[in-house]
Coordinates of C-alpha atoms and ligand atoms in Angstrom, one line a residue:
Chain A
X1 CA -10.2 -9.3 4.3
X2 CA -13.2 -9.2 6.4
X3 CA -16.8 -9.7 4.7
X4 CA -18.3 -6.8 3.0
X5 CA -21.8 -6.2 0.9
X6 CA -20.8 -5.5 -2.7
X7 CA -22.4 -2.4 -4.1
X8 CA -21.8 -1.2 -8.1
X9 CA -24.0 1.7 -8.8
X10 CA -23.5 3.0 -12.6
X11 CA -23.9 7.0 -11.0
X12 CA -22.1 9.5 -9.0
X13 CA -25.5 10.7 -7.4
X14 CA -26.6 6.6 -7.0
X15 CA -23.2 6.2 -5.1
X16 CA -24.0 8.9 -2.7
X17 CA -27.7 7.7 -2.4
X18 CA -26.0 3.8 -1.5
X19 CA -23.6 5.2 1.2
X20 CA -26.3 7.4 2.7
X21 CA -28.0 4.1 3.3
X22 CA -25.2 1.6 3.5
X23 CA -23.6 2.1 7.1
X24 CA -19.9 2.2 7.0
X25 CA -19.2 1.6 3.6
X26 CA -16.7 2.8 2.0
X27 CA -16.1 3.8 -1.9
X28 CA -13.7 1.9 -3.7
X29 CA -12.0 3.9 -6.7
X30 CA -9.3 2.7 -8.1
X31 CA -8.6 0.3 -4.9
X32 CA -4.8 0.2 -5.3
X33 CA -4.6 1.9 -1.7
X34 CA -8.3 0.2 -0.1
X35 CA -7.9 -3.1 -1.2
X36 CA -4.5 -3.6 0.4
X37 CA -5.4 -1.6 3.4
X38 CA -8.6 -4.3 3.4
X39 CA -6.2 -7.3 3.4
X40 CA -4.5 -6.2 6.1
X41 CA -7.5 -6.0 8.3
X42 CA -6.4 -2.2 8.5
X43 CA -9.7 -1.5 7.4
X44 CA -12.9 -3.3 8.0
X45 CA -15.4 -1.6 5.7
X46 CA -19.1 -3.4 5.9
X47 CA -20.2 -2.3 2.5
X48 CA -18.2 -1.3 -0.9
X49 CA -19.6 0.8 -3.5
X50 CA -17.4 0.2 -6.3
X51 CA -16.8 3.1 -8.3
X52 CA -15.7 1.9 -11.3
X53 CA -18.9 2.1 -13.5
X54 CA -19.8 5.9 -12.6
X55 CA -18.8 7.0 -16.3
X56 CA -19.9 11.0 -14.9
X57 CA -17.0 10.8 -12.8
X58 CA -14.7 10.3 -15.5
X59 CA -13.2 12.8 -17.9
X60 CA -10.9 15.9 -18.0
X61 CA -12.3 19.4 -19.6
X62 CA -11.7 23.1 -19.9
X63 CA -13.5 25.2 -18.6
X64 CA -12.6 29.0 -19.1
X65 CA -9.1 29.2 -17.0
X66 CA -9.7 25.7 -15.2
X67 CA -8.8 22.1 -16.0
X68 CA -11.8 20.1 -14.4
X69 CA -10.9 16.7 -13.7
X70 CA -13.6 13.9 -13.0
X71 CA -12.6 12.0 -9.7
X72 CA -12.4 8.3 -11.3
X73 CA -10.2 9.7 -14.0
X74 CA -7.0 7.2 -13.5
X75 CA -3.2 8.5 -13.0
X76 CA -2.6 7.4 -16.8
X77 CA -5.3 9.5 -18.1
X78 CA -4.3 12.5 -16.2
X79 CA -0.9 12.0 -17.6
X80 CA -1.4 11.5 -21.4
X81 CA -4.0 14.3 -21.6
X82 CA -3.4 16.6 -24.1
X83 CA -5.6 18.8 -22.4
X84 CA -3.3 19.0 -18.9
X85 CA 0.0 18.4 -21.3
X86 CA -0.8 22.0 -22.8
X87 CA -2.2 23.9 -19.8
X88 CA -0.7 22.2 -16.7
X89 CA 2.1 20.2 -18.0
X90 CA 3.5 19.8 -13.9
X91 CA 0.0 18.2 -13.5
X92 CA 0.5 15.3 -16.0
X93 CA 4.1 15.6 -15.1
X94 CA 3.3 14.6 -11.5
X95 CA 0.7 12.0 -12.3
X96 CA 3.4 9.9 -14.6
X97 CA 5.5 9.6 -11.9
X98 CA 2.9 8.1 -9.6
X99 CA 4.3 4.2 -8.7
X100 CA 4.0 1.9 -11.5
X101 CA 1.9 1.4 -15.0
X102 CA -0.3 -1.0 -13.8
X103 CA -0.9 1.4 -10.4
X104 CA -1.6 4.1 -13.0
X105 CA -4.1 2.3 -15.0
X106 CA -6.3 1.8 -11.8
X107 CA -5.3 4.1 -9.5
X108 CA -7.6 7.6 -9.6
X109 CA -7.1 10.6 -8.8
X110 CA -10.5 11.0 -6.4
X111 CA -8.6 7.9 -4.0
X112 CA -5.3 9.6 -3.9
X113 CA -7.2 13.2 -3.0
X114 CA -9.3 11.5 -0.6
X115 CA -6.7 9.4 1.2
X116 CA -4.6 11.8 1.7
X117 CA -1.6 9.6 2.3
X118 CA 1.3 12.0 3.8
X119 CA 3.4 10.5 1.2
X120 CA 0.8 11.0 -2.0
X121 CA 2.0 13.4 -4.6
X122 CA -1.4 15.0 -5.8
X123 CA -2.1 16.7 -2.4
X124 CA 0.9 18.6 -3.4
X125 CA -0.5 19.9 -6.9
X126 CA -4.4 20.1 -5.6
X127 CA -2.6 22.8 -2.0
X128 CA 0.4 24.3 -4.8
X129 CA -2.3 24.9 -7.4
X130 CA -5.0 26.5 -5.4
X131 CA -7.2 23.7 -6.4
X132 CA -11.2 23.2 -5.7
X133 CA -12.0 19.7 -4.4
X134 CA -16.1 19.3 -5.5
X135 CA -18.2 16.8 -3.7
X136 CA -21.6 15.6 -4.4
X137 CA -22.7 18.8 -1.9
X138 CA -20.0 21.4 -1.9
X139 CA -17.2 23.1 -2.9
X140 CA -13.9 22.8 -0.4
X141 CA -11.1 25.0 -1.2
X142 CA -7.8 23.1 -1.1
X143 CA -6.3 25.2 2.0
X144 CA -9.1 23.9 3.9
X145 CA -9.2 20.5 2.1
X146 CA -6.3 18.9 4.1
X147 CA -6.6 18.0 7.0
X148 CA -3.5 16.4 8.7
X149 CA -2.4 12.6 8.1
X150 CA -5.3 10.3 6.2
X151 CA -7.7 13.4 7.4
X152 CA -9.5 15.6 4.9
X153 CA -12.7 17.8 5.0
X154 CA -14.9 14.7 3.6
X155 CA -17.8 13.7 5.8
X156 CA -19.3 10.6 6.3
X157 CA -20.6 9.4 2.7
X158 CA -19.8 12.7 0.9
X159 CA -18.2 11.7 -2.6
X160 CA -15.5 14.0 -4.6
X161 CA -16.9 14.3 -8.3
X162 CA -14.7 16.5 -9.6
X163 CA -11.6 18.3 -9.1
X164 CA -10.9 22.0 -10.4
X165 CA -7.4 23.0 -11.2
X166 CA -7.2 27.0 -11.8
X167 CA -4.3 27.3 -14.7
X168 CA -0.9 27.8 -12.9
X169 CA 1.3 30.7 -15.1
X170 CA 4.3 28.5 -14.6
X171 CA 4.7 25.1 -12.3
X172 CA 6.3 22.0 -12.0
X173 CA 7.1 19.4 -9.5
X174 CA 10.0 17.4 -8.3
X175 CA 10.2 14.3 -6.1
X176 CA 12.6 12.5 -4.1
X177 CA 11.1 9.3 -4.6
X178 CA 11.5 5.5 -2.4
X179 CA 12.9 3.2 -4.7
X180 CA 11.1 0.7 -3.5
X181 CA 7.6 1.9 -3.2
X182 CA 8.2 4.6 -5.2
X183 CA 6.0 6.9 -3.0
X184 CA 7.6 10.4 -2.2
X185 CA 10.6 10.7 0.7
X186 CA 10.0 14.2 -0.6
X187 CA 8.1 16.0 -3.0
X188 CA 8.0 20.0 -4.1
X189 CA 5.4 21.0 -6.0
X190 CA 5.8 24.7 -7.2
X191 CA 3.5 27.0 -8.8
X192 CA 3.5 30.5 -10.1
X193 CA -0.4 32.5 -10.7
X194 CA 0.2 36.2 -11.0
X195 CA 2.7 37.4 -8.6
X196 CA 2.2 35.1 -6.2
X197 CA 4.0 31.9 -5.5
X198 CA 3.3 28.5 -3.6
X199 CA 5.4 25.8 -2.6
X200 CA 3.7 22.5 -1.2
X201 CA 5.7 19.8 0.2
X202 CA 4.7 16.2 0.5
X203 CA 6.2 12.8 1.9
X204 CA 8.0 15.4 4.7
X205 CA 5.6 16.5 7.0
X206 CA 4.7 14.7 9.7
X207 CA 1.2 16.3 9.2
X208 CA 0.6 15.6 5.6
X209 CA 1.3 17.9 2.9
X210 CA 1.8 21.5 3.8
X211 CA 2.8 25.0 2.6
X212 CA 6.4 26.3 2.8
X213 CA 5.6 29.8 3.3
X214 CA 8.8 31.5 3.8
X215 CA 10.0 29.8 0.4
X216 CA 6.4 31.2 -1.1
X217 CA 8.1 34.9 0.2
X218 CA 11.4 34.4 -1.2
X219 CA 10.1 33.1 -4.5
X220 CA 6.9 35.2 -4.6
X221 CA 10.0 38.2 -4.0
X222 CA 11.7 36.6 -6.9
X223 CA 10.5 33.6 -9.2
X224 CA 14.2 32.0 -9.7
X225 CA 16.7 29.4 -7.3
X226 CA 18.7 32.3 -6.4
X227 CA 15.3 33.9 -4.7
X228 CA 16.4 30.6 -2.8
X229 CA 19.6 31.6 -2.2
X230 CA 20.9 31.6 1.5
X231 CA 17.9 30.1 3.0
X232 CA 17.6 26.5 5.0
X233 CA 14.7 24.9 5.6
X234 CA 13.9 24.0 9.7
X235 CA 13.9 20.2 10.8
X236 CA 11.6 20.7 13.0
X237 CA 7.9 18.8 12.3
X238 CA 9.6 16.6 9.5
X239 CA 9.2 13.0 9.7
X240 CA 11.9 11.2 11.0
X241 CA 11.8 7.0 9.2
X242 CA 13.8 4.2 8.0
X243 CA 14.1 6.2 4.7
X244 CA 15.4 9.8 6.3
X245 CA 15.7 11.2 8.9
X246 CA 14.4 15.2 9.5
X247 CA 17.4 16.9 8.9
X248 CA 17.9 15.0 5.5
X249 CA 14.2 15.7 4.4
X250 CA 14.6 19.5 5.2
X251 CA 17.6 19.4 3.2
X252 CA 16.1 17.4 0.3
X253 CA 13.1 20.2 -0.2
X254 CA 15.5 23.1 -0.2
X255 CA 16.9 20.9 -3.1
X256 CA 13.5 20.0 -4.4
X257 CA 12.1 23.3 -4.4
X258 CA 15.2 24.9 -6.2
X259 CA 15.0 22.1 -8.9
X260 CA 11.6 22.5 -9.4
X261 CA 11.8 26.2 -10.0
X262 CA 14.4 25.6 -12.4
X263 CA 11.8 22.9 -14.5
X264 CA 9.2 25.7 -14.1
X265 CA 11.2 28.3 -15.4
X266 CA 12.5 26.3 -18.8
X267 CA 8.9 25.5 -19.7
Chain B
X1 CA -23.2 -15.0 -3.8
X2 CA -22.9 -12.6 -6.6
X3 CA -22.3 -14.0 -9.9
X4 CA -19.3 -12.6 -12.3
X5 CA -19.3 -13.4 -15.8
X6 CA -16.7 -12.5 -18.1
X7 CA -14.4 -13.0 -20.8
X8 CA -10.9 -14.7 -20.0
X9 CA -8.5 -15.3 -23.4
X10 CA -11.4 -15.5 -25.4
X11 CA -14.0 -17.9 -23.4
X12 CA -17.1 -16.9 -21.5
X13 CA -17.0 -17.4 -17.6
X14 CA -18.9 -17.5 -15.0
X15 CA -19.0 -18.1 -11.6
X16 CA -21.1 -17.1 -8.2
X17 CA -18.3 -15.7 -5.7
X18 CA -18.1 -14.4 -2.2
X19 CA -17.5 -10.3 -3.0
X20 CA -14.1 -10.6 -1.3
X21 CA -12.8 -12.8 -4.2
X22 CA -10.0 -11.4 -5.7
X23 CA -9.7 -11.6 -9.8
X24 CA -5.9 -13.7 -9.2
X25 CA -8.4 -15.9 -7.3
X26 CA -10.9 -16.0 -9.6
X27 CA -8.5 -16.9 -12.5
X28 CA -6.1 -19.3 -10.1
X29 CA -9.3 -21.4 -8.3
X30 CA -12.1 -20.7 -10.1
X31 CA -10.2 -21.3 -13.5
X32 CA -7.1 -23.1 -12.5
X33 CA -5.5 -21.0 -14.7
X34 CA -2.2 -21.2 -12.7
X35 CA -0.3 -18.9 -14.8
X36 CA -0.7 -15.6 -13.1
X37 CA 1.4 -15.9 -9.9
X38 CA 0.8 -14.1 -6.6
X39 CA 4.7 -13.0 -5.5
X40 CA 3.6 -10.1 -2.4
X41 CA -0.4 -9.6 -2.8
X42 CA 0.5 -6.4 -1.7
X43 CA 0.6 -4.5 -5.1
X44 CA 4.4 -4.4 -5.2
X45 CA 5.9 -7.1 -7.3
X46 CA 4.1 -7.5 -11.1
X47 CA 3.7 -11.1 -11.0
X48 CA 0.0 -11.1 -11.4
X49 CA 0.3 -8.7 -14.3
X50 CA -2.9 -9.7 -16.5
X51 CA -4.7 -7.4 -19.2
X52 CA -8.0 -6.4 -18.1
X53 CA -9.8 -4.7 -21.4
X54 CA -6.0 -4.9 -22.9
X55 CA -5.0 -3.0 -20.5
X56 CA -1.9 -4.6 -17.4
X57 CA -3.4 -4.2 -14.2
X58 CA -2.4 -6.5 -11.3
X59 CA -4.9 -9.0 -10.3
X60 CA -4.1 -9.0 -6.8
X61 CA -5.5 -5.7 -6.0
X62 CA -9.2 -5.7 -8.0
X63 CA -11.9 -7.9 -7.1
X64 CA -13.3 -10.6 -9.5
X65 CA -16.8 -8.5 -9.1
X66 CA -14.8 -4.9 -10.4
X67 CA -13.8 -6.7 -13.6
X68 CA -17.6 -8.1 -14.4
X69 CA -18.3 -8.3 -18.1
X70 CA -14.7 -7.2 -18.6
X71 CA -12.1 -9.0 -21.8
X72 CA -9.2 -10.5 -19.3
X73 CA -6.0 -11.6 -21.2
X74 CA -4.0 -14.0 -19.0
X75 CA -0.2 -15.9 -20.0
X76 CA -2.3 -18.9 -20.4
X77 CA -4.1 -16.5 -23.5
X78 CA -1.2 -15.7 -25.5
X79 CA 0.1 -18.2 -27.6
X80 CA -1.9 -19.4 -30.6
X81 CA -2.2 -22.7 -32.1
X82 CA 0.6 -24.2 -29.9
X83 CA 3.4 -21.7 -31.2
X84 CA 4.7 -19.2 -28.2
X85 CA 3.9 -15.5 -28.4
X86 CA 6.8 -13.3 -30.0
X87 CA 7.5 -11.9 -26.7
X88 CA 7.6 -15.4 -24.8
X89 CA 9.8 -16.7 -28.1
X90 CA 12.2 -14.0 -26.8
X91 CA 12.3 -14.4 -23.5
X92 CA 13.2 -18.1 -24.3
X93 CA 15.5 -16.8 -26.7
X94 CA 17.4 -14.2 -24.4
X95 CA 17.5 -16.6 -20.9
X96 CA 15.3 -13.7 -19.5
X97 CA 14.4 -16.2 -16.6
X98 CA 15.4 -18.2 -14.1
X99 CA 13.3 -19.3 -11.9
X100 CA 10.5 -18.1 -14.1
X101 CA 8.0 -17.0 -11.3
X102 CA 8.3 -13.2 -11.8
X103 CA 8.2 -13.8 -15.9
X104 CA 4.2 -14.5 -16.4
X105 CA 3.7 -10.7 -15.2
X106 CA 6.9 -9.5 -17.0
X107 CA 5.6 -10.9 -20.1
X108 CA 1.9 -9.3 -19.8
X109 CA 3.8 -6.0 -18.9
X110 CA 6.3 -6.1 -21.7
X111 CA 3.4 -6.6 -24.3
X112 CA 1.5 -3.8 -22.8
X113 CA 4.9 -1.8 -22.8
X114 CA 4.4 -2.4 -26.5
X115 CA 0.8 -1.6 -26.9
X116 CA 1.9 1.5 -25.4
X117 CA 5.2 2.8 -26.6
X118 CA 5.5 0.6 -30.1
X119 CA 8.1 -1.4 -31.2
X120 CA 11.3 0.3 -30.9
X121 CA 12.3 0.1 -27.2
X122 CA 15.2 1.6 -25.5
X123 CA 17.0 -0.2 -22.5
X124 CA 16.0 3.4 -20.7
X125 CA 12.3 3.3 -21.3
X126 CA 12.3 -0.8 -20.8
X127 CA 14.0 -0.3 -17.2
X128 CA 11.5 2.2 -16.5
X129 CA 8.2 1.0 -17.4
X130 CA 9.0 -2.3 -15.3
X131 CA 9.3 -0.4 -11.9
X132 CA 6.3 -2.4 -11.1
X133 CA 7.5 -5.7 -11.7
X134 CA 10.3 -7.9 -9.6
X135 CA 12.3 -10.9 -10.1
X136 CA 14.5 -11.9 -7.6
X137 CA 16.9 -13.7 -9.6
X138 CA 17.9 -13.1 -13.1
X139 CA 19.2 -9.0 -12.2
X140 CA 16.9 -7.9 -15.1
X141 CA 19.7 -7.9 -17.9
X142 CA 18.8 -10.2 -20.1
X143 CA 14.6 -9.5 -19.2
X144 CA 15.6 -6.0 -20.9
X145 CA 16.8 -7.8 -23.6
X146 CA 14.2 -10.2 -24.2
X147 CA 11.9 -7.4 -23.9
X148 CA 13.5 -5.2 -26.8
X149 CA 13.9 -8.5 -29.0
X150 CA 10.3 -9.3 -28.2
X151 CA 9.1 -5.9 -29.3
X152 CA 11.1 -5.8 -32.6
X153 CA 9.4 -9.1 -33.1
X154 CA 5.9 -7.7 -32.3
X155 CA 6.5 -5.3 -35.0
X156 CA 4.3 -5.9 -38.1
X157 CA 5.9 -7.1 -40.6
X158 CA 7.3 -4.8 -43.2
X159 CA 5.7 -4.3 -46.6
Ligands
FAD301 C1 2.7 -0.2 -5.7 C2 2.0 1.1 -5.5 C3 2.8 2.3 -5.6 C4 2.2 3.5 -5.4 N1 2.9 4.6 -5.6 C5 2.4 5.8 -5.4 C6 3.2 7.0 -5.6 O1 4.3 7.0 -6.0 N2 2.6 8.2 -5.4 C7 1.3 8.3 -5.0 O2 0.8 9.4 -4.8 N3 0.5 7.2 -4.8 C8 1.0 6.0 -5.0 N4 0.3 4.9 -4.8 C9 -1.1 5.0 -4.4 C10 -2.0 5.2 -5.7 O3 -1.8 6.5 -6.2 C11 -3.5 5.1 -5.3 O4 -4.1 5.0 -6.6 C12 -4.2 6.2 -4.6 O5 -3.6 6.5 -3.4 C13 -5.6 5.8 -4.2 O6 -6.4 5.9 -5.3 P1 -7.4 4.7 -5.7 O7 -8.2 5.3 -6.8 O8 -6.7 3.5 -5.9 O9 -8.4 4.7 -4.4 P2 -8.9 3.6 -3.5 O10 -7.8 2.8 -3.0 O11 -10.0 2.9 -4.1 O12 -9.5 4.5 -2.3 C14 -8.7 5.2 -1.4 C15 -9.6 5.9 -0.3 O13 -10.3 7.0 -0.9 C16 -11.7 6.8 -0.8 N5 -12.2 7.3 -2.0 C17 -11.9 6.9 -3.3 N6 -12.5 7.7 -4.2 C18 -13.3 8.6 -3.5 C19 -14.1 9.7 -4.0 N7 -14.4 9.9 -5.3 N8 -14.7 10.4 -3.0 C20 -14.5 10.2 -1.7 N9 -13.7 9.2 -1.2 C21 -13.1 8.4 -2.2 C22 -11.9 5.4 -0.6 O14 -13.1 5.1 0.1 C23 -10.7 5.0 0.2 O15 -10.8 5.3 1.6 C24 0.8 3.6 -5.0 C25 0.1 2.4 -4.9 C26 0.6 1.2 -5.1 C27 -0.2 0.0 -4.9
FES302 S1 1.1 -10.4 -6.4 FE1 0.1 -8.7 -7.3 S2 1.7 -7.3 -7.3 FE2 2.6 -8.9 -6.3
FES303 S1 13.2 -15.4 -12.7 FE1 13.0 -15.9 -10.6 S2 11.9 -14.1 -9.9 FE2 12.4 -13.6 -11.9

């Protein structure tokens, strides 16, 4: 790790003030993806404003026909909520599965949305759900959140707060996971609001997470795996690794997506 | 240097460090509290398991400045008066080591497997909440084992 100034303001709006001031600092959340990165001299941040004493960033509410989610709220706490167990049980679902306990007592949801890692799962709930990522200034609406590998909408020194998650009528989400790191070779994350569906697929893009949008037609035409039936999804744009190759991950979604409409559907 | 003060198996601390410092450091040089092992210090393997607060975390991947004022548990903490902790009594008990450098971390996961999920522990939910912990020798049989003796042993006694 290089040297960095040390920064631990107790406030979300004190953490935005420190980066406004604090050139090419970085926010450290959770850290279970920066602190690596760090040690690798992937990243070379001058200034670190830990996170980790921002209580207002913390905490999971209602509100009306939303599930708000503060950014520092950890994978665990996402995924023993009763709140998100009742209304969006895909949502704690996903956030259980997320590596390992002692990744999910640290690890946040705010770093994983922010990172956007093309392999994270909660880019696939935030796109699936129709989600509203909130910053210390604005409101970004998941489709325009994303913005490609490690890219989002975030400027320099803009902070997510908060997270909105309108209430899906049915979802779920199913993932091909690495054994190793655990992270998604594929993930489906399915979700039904009204008539309309949306299918998000992570870990398989070679831009990030995206939407599937001729399985959105067939299962917005019919919410069932036999909406499915007879389609194949196109290798083209899939990732090609050590793990699989594009043909295998277009396979594995077709796959994914039918098993996750069958979870959706028994809820 | 920043100073970091906090509580580590039940004794005030404090140190200055450089920010970078790591809290396996801390406890490893600062401390000398050799215990908690570094196997990857790259988040994979568990073997620097400690309990920040009571809760596992791995020390490798949060800085000695994050966990500031903060109740750290390490392997070092858990016996009392000279007799092992149930859970280190059964992995004695049940060979669940080898080697014995993956088995500080298993041991602060399996107790916080128990803080978690009580007593009565199925091989299934054992296998599963150690996804974050390897050991490269014993195949994890008899760690499974030792972990669901341990946890019948954590139980409180019965009336
Ligand atoms: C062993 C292991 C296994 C893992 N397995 C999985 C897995 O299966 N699935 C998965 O999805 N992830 C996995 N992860 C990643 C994990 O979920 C991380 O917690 C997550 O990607 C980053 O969250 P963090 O809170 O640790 O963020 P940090 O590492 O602290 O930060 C990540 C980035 O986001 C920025 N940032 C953080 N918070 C904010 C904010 N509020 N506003 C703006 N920017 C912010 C930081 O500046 C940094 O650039 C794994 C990690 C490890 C170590
Ligand atoms: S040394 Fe911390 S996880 Fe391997
Ligand atoms: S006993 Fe050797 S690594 Fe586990």
């Amino acid at each position: 790790m290089y040297q960095f100034a040390y920064h631990r303001p107790d406030t979300a709006r004190k953490a935005v003030n420190t980066a406004a001031k604090a050139e090419d600092s970085k926010f450290l959340a959770g850290g279970m993806t920066l602190l690596p990165t760090m040690k690798q001299r992937l990243a070379a941040p001058t200034g670190l404003i830990d996170l980790s004493r921002c209580d207002d960033m913390r905490g999971i509410e209602l509100k009306g026909r939303n599930v708000v989610i503060g950014a520092m709220t950890r994978h665990f706490d996402v995924a023993e909520s009763d709140i998100v167990k009742e209304k969006i049980p895909a949502l704690a679902d996903l956030a259980g599965m997320i590596g390992d306990p002692a990744v999910r007592h640290r690890g946040t949801i705010g770093g994983s949305v922010a990172n956007n890692d093309p392999a994270a799962d909660y880019p696939s709930a935030v796109l699936a759900l129709g989600a509203t990522v909130i910053t210390n200034k604005r409101k970004i609406p998941a489709d325009e959140f994303f913005k490609g590998l490690f890219e989002t909408a975030l400027e320099e020194g803009e902070l997510i707060t908060k997270i909105s998650f309108p209430i899906p009528s049915k979802a779920a989400y199913e993932k091909f996971r690495n054994p190793a790191s655990r992270y998604a070779i594929v993930g489906v994350f399915v979700a039904k609001k009204g008539k309309e569906a949306r299918v998000t697929v992570t870990g398989a893009g070679s831009g990030g997470v995206f939407r599937a949008s001729k399985l959105e037609a067939a299962l917005t035409a019919k919410f069932h795996p036999k909406g499915l039936d007879g389609l194949t999804f196109p290798a083209e744009g899939l990732n090609t690794d050590i793990h699989a190759d594009a043909e295998y991950r277009a396979h594995l979604i077709m796959v994914m997506t039918r098993r996750a409409v069958q979870k959706a559907l028994a809820k | 240097m920043p100073k970091v003060s906090m509580t580590v198996n039940g004794k005030p601390v404090s140190a200055d460090v450089d920010p970078r410092t790591l809290l396996v450091q801390f406890l490893r040089e600062t401390l000398r509290l050799t215990g908690t092992h570094v196997g990857c210090d790259t988040s994979q393997c568990g073997c620097c398991v400690v309990h920040v607060n009571g809760v596992a975390m791995k020390s490798c991947t949060l800085l000695a400045l994050t966990a500031d004022g903060a109740d750290v548990v390490t392997i070092e903490g858990l016996a009392t008066d000279g007799k092992l902790h149930p859970m280190q009594e059964a992995f004695r008990e049940n060979h669940g080591l080898q080697c014995g450098f993956c088995t500080p971390g298993m041991i602060m996961s399996a107790v916080d497997i128990v803080r978690r999920k009580g007593s009565e522990l199925d091989e299934k939910t054992i296998r599963h909440e150690l996804e974050g912990n390897i050991c490269r020798c014993t195949g994890y049989h008899n760690i499974v084992k030792a972990i669901a003796a341990g946890a019948a042993a954590m139980a409180p006694a019965a009336e």
